[in-house]
Short mmCIF file of C-alpha atoms in Angstrom, two decimals:
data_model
loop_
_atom_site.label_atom_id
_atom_site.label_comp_id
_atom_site.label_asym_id
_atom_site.label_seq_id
_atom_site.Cartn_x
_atom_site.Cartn_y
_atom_site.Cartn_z
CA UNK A 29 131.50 -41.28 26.96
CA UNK A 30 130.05 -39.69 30.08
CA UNK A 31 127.41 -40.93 31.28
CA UNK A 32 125.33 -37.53 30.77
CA UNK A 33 126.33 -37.57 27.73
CA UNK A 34 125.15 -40.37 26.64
CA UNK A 35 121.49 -39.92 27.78
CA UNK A 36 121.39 -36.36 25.64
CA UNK A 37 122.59 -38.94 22.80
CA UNK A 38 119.71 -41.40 23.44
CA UNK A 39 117.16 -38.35 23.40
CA UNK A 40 118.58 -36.85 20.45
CA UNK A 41 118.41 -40.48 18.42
CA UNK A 42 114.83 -41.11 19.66
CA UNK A 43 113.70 -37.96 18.56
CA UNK A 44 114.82 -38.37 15.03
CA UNK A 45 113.12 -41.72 14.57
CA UNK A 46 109.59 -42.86 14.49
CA UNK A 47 110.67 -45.88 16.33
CA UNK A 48 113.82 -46.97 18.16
CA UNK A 49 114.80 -50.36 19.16
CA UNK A 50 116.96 -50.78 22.15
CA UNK A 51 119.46 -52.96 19.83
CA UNK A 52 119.68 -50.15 17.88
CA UNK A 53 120.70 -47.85 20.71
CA UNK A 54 123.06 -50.52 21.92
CA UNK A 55 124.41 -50.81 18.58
CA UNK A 56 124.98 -47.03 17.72
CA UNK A 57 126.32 -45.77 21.37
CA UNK A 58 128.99 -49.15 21.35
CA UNK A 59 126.98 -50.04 25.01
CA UNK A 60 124.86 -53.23 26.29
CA UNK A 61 121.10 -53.19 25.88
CA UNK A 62 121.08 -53.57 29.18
CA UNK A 63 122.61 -50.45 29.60
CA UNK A 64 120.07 -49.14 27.52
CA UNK A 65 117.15 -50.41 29.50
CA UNK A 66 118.49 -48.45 32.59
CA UNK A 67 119.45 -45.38 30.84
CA UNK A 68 115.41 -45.15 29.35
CA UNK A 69 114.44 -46.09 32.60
CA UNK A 70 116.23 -43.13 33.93
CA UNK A 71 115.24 -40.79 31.22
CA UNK A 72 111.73 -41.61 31.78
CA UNK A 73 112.03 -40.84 35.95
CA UNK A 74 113.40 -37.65 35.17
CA UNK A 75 110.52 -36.45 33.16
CA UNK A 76 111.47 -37.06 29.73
CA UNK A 77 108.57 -38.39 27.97
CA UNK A 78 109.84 -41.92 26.43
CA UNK A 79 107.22 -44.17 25.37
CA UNK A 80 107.21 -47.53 24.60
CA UNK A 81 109.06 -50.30 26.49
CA UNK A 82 111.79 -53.78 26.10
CA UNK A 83 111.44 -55.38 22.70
CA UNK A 84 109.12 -53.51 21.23
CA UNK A 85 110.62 -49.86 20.79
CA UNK A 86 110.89 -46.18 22.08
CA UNK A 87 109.64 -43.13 20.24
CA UNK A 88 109.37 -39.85 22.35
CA UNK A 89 106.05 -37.64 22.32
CA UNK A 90 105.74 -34.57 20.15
CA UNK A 91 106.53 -31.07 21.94
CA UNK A 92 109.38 -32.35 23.76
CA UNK A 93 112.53 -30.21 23.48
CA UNK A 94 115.68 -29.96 24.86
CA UNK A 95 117.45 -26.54 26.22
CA UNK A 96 119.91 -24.87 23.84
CA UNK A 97 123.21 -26.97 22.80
CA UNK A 98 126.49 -26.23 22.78
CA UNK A 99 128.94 -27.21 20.84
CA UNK A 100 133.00 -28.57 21.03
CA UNK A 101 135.30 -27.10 19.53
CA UNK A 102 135.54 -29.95 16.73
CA UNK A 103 131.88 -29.70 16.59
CA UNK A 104 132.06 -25.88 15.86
CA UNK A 105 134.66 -26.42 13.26
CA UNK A 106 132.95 -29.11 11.22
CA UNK A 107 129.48 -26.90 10.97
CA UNK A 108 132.07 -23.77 9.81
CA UNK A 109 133.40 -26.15 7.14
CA UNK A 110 130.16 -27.78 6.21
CA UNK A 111 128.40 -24.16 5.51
CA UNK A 112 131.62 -23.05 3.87
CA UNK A 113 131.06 -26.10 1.22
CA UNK A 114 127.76 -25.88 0.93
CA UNK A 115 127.47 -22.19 0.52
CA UNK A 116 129.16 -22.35 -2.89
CA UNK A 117 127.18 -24.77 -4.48
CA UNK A 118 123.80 -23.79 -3.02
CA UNK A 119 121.63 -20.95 -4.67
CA UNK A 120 121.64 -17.73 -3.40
CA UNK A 121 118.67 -17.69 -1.13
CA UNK A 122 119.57 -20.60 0.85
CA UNK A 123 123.54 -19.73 0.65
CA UNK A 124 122.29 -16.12 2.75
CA UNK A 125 119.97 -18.73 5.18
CA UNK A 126 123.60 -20.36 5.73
CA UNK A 127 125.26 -17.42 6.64
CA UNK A 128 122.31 -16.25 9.01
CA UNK A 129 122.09 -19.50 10.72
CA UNK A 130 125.82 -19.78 11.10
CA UNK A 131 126.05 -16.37 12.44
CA UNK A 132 123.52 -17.36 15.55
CA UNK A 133 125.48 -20.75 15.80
CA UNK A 134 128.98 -18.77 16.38
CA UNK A 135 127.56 -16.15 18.66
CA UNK A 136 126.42 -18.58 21.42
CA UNK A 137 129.71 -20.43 21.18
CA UNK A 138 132.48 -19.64 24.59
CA UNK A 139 134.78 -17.08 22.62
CA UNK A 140 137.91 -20.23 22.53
CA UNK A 141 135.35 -22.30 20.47
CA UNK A 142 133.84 -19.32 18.06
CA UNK A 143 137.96 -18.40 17.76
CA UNK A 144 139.09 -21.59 16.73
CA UNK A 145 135.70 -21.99 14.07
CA UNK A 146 135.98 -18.69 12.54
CA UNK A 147 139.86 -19.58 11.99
CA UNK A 148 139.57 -22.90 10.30
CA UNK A 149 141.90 -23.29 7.00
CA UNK A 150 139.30 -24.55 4.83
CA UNK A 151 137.43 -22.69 2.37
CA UNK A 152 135.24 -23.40 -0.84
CA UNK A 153 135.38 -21.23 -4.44
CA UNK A 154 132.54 -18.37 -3.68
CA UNK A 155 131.96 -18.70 -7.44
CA UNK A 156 131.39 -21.90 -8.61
CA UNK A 157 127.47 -21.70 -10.04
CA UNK A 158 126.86 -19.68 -12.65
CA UNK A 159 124.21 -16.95 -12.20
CA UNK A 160 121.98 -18.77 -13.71
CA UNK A 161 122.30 -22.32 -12.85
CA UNK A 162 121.57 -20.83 -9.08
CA UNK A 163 118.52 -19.27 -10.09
CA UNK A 164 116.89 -22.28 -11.35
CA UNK A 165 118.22 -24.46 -8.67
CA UNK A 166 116.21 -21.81 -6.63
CA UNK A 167 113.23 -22.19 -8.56
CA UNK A 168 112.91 -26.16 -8.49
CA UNK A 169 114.07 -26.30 -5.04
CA UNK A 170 111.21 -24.21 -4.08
CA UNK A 171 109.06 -25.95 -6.66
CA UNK A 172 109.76 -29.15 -5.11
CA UNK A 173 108.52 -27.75 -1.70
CA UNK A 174 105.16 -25.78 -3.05
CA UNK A 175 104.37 -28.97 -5.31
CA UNK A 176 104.22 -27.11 -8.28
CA UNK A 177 104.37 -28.20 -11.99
CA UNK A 178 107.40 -26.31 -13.86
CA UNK A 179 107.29 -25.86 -17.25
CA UNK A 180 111.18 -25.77 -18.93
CA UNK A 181 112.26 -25.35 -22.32
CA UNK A 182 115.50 -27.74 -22.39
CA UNK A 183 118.09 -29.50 -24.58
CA UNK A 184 119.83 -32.40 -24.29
CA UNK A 185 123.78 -33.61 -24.75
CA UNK A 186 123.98 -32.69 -28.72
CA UNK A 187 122.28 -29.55 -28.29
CA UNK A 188 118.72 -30.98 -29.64
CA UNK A 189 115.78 -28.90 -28.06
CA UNK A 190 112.31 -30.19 -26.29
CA UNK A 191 109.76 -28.55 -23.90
CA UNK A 192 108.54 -30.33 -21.04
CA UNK A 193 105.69 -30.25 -18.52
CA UNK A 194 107.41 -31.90 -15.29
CA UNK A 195 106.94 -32.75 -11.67
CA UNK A 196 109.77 -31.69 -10.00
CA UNK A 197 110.84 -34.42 -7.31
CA UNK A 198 113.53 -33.33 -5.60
CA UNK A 199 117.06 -31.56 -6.56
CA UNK A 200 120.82 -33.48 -6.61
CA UNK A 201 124.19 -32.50 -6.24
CA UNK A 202 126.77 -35.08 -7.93
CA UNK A 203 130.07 -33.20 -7.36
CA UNK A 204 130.14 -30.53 -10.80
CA UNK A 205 127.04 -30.22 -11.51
CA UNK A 206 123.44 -30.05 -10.41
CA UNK A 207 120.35 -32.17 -11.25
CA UNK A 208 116.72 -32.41 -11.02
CA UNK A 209 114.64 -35.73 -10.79
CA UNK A 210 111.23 -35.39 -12.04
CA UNK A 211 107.81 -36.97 -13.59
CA UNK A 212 107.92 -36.06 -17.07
CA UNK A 213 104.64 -35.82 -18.42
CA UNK A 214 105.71 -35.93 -21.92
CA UNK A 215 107.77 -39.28 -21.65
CA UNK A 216 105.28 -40.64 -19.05
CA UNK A 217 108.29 -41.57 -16.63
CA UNK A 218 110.98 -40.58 -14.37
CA UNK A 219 113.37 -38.24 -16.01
CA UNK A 220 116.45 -35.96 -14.86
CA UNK A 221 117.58 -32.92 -15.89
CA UNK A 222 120.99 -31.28 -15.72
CA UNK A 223 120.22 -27.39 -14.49
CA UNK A 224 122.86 -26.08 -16.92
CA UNK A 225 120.82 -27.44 -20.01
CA UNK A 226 117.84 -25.56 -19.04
CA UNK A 227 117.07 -22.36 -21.25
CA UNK A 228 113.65 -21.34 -20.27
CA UNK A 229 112.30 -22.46 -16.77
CA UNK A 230 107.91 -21.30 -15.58
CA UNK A 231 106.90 -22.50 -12.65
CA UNK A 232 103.22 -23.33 -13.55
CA UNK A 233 99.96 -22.06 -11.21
CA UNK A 234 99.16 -25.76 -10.75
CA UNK A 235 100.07 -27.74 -8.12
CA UNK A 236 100.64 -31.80 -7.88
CA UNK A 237 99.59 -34.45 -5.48
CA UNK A 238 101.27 -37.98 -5.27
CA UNK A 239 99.95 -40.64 -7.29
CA UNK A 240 101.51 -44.43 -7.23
CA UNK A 241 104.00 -44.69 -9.23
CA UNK A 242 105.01 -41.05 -9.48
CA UNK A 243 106.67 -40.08 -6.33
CA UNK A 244 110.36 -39.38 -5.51
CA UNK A 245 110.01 -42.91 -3.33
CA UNK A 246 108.69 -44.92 -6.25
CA UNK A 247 111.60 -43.44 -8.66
CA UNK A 248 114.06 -44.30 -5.85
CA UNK A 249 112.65 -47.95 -5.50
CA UNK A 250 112.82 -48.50 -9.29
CA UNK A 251 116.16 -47.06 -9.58
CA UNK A 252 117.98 -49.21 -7.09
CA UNK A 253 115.32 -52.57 -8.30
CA UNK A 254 117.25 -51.17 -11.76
CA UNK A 255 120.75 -51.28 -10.14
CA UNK A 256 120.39 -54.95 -8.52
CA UNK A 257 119.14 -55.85 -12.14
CA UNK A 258 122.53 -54.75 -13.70
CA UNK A 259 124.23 -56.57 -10.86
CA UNK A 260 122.80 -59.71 -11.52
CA UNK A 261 123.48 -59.76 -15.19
CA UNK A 262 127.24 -58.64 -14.60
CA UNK A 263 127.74 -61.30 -12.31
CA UNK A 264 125.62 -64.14 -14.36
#
């Protein structure tokens, strides 16, 4: 790797992270910390505001950016394929945000580089969400963000029916179908929902804070404190 290159990868890790250790950088870019040291010594001589110093961590300021990137070929190619994926199992709102976004991506790109995207031999079904499974993905998806309660009439695996008051936590994709993760105020825990077994779906005026116990973290924590449990009886 360049040596240029590799400073534009430090900045780009340090700016996703809260805080980054050196052995981390050393670690990720295959280098010595060493290495490291210098290049964040450089960084920071050239103007780019890196804070923190050896053994403790770097983090860099808020309103830094970088000028506009451009991509390789390969890089071009994998963000064609990655919107062509996600385009078909994304609701319609966000699938036309893809398109948009792609759009300004290919029209910066040298013309070899847009070429050789646009021409890629990989492509997705354009139909593989119903009409309606997209609108409701739409409608917890934006639920999620707003912090909204939704109320849904649903039914389960043999068809039985139930109406639920729910905070919506966050939506998953698990290959065929869609799912949403959610407080269930009826059961009083964490419950998911398969978007295809939803009949009626209102998103309700009021809104939800987090409470302990009842966040998307806290159902994340007990599911994999869950999982280790199962391990641990499998194995004994």
């Amino acid at each position: 790797m360049r040596r240029a290159d590799r400073l534009f990868q430090i900045v780009q890790i340090i700016r996703g992270r809260r805080l980054t250790t050196a052995a981390f950088l050393a670690q990720r870019l295959e280098i010595s910390e060493r290495t490291v040291y210098r290049d964040i010594a450089d960084l920071q001589r050239q103007g780019v505001p890196v804070d923190g110093e050896a053994g403790v961590g770097y983090r860099i300021g808020s309103g830094f950016d970088l000028p506009p990137l451009m991509f390789t070929q390969d890089e071009a190619a994998a963000l064609v394929a990655s919107a062509r994926l996600a385009q078909s199992w994304v609701d319609t709102a966000m699938a036309r945000d893809i398109e948009s976004a792609l759009g300004k991506i290919l029209s910066v790109l040298p013309p070899a580089a847009r070429v050789s995207a646009e021409s890629l031999a990989l492509y997705a079904p354009a139909y593989v969400l119903d009409d309606g499974t997209r609108t409701r993905l739409q409608v917890l998806r934006e639920a999620v963000q707003s912090r909204h309660k939704v109320r849904m009439d649903y039914h389960d695996v043999v068809s039985a029916p139930t109406q639920r008051t729910v905070r919506p936590l966050g939506c998953f994709y698990w290959g065929k179908v869609w799912t949403f993760s959610a407080w269930c105020e009826l059961r009083e825990d964490f419950r998911a929902f398969r978007l295809d077994r939803i009949d009626q779906i209102e998103v309700l005026p009021e809104r939800f804070r987090d409470e302990a116990g009842k966040t998307l973290a806290d159902m994340l924590r007990s599911l994999q404190s869950n999982s280790r449990k199962a391990d641990s009886a499998n194995q004994n």
